[in-house]
Coordinates of C-alpha atoms and ligand atoms in Angstrom, one line a residue:
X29 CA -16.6 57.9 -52.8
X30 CA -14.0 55.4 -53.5
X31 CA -12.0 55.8 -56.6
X32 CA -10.8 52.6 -58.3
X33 CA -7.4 52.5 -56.7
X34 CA -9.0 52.7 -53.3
X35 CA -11.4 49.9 -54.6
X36 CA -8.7 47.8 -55.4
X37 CA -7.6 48.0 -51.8
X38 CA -10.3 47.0 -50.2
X39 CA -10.1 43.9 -49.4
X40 CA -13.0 41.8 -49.2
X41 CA -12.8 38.1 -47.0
X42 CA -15.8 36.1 -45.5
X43 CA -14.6 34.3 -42.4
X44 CA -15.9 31.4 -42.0
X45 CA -16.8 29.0 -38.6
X46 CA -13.6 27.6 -37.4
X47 CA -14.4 23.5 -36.2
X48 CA -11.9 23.0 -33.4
X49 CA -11.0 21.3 -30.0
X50 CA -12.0 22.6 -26.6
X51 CA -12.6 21.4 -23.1
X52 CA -15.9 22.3 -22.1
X53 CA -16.4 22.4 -18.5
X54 CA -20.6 21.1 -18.2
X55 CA -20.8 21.4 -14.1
X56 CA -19.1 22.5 -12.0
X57 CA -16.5 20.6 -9.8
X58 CA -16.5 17.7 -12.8
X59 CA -13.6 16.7 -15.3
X60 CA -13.6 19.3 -18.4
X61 CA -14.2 17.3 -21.2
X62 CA -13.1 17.8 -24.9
X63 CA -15.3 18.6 -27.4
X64 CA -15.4 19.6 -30.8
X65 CA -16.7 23.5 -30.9
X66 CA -17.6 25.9 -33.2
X67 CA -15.8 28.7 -33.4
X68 CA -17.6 31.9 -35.4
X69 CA -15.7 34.7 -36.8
X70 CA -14.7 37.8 -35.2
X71 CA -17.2 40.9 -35.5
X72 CA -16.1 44.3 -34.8
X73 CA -13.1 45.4 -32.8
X74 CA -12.6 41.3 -32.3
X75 CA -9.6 38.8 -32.7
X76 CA -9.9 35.6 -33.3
X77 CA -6.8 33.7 -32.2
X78 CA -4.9 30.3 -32.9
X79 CA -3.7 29.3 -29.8
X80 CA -0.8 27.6 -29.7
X81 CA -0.2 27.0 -25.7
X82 CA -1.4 28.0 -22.7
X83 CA -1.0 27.5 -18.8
X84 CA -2.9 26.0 -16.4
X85 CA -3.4 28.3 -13.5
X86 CA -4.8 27.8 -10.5
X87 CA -7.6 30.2 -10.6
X88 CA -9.1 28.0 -13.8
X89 CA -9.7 25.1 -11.0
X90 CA -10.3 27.1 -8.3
X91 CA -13.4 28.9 -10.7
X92 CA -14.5 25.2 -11.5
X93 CA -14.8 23.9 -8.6
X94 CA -15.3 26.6 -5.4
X95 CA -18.6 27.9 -5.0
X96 CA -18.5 31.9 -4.9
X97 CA -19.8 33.7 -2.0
X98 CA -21.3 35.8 -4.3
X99 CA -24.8 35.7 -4.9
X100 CA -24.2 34.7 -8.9
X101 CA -23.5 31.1 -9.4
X102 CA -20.9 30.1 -12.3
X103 CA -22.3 31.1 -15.5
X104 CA -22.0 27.3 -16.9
X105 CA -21.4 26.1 -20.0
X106 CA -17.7 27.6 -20.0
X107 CA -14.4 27.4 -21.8
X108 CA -11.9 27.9 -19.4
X109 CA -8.1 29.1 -19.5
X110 CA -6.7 32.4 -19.5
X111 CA -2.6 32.2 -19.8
X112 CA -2.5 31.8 -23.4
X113 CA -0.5 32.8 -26.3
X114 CA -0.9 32.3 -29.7
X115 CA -1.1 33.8 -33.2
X116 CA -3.9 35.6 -35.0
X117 CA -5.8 33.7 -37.1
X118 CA -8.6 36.3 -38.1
X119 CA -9.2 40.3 -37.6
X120 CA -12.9 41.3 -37.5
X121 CA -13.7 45.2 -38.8
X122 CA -12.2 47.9 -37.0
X123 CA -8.9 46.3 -35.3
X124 CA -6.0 48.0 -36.7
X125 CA -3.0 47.1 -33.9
X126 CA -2.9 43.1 -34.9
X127 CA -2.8 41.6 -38.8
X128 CA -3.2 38.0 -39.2
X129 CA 0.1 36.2 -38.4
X130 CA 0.8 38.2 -35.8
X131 CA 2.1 36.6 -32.3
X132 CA 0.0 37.6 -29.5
X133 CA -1.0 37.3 -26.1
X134 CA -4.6 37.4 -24.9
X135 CA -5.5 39.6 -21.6
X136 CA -7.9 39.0 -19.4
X137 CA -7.4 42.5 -18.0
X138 CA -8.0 44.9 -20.9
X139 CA -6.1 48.2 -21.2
X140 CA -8.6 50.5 -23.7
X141 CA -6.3 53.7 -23.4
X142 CA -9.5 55.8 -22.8
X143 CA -11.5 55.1 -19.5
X144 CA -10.9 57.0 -16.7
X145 CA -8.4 54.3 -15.2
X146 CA -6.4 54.0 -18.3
X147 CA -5.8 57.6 -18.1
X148 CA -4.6 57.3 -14.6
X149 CA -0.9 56.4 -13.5
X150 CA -2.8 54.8 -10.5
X151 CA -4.0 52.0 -11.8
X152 CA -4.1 49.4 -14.3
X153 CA -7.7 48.7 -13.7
X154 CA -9.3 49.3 -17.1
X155 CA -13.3 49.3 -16.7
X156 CA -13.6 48.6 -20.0
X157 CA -16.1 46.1 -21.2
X158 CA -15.7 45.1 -17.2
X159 CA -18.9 43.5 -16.6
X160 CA -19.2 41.1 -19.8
X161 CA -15.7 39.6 -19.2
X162 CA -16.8 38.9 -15.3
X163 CA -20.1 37.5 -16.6
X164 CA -18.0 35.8 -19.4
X165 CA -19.3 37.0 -22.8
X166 CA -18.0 39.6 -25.0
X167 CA -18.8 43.1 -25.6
X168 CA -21.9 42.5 -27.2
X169 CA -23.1 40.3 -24.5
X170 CA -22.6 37.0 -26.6
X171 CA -19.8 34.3 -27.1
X172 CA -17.8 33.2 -29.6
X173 CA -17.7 29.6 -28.8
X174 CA -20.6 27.4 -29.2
X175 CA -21.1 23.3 -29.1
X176 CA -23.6 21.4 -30.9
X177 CA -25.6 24.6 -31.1
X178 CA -25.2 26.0 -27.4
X179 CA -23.2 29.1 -26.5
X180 CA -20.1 28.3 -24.1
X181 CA -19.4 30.9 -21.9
X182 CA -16.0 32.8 -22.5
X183 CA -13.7 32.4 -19.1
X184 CA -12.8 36.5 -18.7
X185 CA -13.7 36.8 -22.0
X186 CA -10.5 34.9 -22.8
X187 CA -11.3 30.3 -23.2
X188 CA -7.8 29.3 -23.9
X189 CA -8.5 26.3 -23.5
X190 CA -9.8 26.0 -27.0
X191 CA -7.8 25.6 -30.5
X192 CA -9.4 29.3 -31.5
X193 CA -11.0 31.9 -29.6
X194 CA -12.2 35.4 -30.1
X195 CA -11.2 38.0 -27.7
X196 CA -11.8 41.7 -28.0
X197 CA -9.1 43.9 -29.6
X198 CA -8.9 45.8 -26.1
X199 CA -7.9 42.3 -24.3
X200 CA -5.2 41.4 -26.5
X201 CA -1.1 42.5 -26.9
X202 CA 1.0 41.5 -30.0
X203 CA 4.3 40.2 -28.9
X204 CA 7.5 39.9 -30.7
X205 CA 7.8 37.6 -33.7
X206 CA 10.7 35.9 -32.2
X207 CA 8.9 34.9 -28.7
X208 CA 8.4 31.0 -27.6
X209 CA 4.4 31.0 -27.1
X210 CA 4.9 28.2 -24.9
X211 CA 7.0 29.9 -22.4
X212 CA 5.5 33.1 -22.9
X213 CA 1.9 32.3 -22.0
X214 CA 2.7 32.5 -18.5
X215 CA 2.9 36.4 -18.6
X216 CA -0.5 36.1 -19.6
X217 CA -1.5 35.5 -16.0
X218 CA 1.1 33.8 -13.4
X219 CA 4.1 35.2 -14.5
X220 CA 3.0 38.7 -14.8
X221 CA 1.0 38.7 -11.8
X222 CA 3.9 37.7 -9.6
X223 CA 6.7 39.6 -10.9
X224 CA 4.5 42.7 -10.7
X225 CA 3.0 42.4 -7.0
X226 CA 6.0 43.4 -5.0
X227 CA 7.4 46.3 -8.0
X228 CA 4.2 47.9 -9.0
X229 CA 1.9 47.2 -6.1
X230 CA 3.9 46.5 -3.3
X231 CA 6.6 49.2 -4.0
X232 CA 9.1 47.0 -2.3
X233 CA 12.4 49.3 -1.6
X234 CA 15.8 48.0 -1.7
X235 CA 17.0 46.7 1.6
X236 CA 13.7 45.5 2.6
X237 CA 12.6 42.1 4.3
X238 CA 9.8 40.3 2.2
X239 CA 7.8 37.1 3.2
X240 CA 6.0 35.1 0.4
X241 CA 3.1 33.0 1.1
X242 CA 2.2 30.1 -1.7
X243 CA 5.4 28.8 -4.1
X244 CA 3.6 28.0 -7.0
X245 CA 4.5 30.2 -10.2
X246 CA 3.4 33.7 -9.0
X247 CA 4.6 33.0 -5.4
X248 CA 7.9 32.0 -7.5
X249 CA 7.9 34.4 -9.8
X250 CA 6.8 37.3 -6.5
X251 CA 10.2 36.0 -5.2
X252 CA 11.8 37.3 -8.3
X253 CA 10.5 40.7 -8.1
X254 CA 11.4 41.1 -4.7
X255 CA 14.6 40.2 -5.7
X256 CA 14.6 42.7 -8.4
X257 CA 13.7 46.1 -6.5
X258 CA 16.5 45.2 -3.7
X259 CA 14.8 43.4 -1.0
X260 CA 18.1 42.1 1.5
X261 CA 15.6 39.1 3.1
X262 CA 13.3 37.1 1.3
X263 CA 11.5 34.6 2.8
X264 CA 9.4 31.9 1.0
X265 CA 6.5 30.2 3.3
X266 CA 5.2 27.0 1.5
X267 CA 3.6 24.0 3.6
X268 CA 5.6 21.6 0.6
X269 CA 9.1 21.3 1.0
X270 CA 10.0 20.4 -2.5
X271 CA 9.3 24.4 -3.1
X272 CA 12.5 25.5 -0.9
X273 CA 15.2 24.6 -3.6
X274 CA 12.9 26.6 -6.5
X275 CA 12.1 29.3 -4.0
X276 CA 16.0 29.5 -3.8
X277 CA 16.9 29.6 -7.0
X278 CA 14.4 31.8 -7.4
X279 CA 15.8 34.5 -5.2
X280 CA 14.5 33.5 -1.7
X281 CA 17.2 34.0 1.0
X282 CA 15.0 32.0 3.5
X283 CA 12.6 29.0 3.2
X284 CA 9.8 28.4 6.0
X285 CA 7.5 25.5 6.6
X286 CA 4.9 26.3 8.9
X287 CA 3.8 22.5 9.4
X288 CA 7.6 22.7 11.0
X289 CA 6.4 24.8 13.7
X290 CA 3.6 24.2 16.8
X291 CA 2.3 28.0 16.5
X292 CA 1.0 30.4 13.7
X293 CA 3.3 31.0 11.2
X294 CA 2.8 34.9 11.5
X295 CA 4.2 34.2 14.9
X296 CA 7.0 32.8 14.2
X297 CA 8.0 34.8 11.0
X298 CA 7.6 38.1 13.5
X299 CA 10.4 36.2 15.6
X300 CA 12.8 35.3 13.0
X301 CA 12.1 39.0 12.0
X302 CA 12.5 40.5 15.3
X303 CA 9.0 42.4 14.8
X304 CA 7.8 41.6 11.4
X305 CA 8.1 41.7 7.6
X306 CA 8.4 44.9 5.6
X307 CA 6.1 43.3 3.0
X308 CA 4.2 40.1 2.4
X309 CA 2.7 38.9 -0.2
X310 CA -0.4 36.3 -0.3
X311 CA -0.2 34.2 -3.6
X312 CA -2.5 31.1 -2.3
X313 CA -6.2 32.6 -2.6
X314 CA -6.6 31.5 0.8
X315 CA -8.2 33.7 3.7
X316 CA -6.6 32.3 6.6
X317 CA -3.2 33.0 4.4
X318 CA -4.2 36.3 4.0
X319 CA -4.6 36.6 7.6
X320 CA -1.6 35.1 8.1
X321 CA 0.0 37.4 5.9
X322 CA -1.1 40.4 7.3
X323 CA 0.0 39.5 11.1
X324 CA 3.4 38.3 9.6
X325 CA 3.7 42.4 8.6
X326 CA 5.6 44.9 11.5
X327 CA 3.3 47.7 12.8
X328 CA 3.9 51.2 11.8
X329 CA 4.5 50.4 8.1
X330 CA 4.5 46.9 7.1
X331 CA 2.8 46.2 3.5
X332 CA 0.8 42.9 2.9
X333 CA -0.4 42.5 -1.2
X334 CA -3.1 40.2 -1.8
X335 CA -2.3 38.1 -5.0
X336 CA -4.3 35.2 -4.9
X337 CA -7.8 34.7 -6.5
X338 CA -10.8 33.3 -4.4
X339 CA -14.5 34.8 -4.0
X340 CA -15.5 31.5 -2.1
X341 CA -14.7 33.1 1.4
X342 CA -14.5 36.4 3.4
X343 CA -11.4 36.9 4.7
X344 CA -11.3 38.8 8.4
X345 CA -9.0 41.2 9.9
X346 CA -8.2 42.3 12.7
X347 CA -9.0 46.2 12.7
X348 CA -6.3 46.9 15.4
X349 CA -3.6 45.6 12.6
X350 CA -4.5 48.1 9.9
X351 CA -5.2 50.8 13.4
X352 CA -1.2 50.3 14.2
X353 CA -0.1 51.1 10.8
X354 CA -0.3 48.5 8.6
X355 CA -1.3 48.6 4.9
X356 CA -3.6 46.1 3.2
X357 CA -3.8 46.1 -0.2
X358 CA -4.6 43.4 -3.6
X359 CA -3.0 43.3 -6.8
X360 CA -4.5 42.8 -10.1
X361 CA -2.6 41.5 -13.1
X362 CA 0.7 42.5 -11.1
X363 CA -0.2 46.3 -10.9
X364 CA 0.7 46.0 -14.9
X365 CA -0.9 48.3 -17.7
X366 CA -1.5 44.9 -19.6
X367 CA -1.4 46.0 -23.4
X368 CA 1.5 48.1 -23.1
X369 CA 3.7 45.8 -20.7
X370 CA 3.2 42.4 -21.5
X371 CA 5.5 42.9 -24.8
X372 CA 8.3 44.5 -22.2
X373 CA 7.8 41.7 -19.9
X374 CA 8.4 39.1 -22.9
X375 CA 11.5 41.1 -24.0
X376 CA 12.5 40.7 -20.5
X377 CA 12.3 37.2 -20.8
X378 CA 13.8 36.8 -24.1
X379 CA 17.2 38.5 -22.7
X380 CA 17.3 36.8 -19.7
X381 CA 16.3 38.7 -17.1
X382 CA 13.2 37.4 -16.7
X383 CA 13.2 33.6 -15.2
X384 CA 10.2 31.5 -16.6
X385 CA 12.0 27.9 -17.9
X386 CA 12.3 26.8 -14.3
X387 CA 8.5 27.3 -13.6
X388 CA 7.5 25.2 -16.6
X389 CA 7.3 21.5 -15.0
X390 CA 5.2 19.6 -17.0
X391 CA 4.1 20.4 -20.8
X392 CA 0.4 18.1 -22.0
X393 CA -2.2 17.6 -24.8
X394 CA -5.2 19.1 -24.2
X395 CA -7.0 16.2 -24.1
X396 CA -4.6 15.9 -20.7
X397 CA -6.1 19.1 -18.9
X398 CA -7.8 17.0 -16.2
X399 CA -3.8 15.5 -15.6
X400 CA -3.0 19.3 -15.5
X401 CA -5.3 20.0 -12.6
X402 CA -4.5 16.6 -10.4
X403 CA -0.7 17.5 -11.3
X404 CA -1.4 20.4 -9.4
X405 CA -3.8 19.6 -6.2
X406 CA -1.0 16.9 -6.0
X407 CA 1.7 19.6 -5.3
X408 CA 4.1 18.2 -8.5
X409 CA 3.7 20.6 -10.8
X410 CA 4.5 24.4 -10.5
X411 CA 3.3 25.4 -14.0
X412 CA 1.6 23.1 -16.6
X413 CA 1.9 24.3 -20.2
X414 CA -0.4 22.1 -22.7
X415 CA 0.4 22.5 -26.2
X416 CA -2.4 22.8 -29.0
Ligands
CXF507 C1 -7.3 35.8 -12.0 C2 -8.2 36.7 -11.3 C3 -9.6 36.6 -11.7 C4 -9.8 36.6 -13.1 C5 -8.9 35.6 -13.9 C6 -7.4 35.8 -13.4 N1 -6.0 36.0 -11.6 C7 -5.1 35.0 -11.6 O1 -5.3 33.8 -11.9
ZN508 ZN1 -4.4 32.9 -13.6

């Protein structure tokens, strides 16, 4: 029983509805467009979250608009966006890591502590909650998010691209107070993704030779981390030449544009690497670039990570490639355990030593998300940040 001293400290608030501004994404392949949504309060183990900014990656277009090879078709009405940061706003019962006020970064990828993953050093797959966030609800197989009466569908469980959304207290990361949420977002997908492929996944050793397919912010920031754990050659493969200077100051040692050449680019980076890379990296979401990738790798030990999202294609290998020795593997949020390294990673950041200014080209309203997404078929943008 509660005496009245522990009374006193219970404190008792009823959360209302939250009225905001979303984009809604009706059908697929069409414009999102921005609506006014109703945001409900957070139940149990649930935060809901002011977002302040978030990035526009390419996997929220590429969701929209391919059509999955997958039996399931896109679970439609949807909130998009899942490179946010924000601050909370509300704590339903139960959450104990995150107070209202608190900066914070949502994850798409959850880390519980407690499944059998978690508890591995081999992974940072958490299973936990897996299905729902795929199908794009929350734990209790609803969403948060509805408009003029209909639930929207929860992108990963995440919809950034809303004023407020709720996220489960396993898919979120407080971050320190001190941290710029629109610079910061991006190590809620691109940045983190990237900068983790060729350290945690790709195990790149010092001295090796690295070749990056796809400059946009993870190919950017996968330049960097191959730059961090040592690698002596780094070269960046992008069909648009306004990538080499970025790829450079990135940390590339070598830019490569395979419209400059009459045969396959694999060929011709095996050439200029008198056998092939060490490791390669595939941050497109593009099959043939993943073939490309792999053939670009030397027999015997070459390493080619997979970091680019599609589900609109099968990709096809060659099993005499993986037969002579070489290692194909994907990468998931940048090998990172996401709870407990996305506050390291925005330290980093914050004391320079992690680069993600120079990726930010554009900053929008998000009534200018359809901008966001031509900005970057168009090949002029490397990051979009729109600002609440
Ligand atoms: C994606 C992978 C699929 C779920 C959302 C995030 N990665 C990068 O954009
Ligand atoms: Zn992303």
């Amino acid at each position: 029983m509660l005496n009245r001293c522990e009374l006193g400290a219970v404190k008792l608030t009823f959360l209302q509805v939250i009225r905001c501004k979303a984009a809604v994404a009706w059908v697929a392949g069409k414009p999102l467009s921005i609506e006014e949504v109703e945001v409900a309060p957070p139940k149990a183990h649930e935060i809901r979250i002011k977002i302040v900014a978030t990035g526009v990656c390419h996997t929220d277009l590429a969701y929209l608009c391919e059509t999955s090879k997958k039996k399931k078709p896109r679970a439609l009405p949807l909130v998009l966006g899942h490179e946010g940061a924000g601050v909370v706003e509300s704590v339903g019962p139960g959450v104990t890591k995150v107070s209202p006020g608190d900066k914070v970064i949502p994850l798409f990828l959850p880390q519980c502590g407690e499944c059998e993953c978690c508890r591995s050093p081999k992974t940072n797959l958490c299973t936990k909650n897996w299905e729902n966030l795929e199908l794009g609800v929350l734990a209790d197989g609803t969403s948060r998010i509805s408009c003029r009466g209909q639930q929207m569908y929860q992108f990963m469980g995440m919809s950034t691209f809303s004023e407020y959304t709720v996220v489960g207290d396993d898919n979120v990361t407080k971050i320190c107070a001190e941290a710029p949420l629109d610079r910061v977002c991006l190590l809620g997908c691109g940045v983190a993704t990237g900068y983790g492929a060729p350290l945690n996944t790709g195990k790149v050793e010092p001295g090796s030779t690295c070749a990056v397919f796809g400059l946009g912010a993870v190919g950017l920031a996968t330049v960097f981390g191959c730059k961090t754990a040592g690698a002596k050659r780094i070269i960046a493969v992008d069909i648009n030449q306004d990538k080499s200077e970025i790829a450079k100051s990135s940390g590339a040692t070598e830019y490569v544009n395979p419209i400059d050449y009459s045969k396959p680019i694999q060929e011709v980076l095996v050439e200029l690497t008198g056998g092939g890379v060490d490791y390669s990296f595939e941050c497109v979401g593009n099959v043939d670039v993943m073939r490309a990738a792999l053939e670009s790798c030397r027999p015997a030990f070459g390493t080619c990570v997979i970091v680019g999202w599609t589900d609109k294609a099968d990709m096809s290998v060659s099993p005499d490639d993986i037969l002579m020795g070489r290692t194909l593997k994907g990468t998931y949020f940048g090998g990172w355990k996401s709870v407990e390294s996305v506050p390291r990673l925005v330290e980093k950041y914050m004391s320079g030593k992690l680069p993600i200014d120079q990726l930010i080209t554009h900053t929008l309203t998000l009534e200018q998300v359809n901008e966001a997404f031509q900005l970057m078929t168009s090949g002029q943008s490397i990051r979009t940040v729109i600002r609440m």
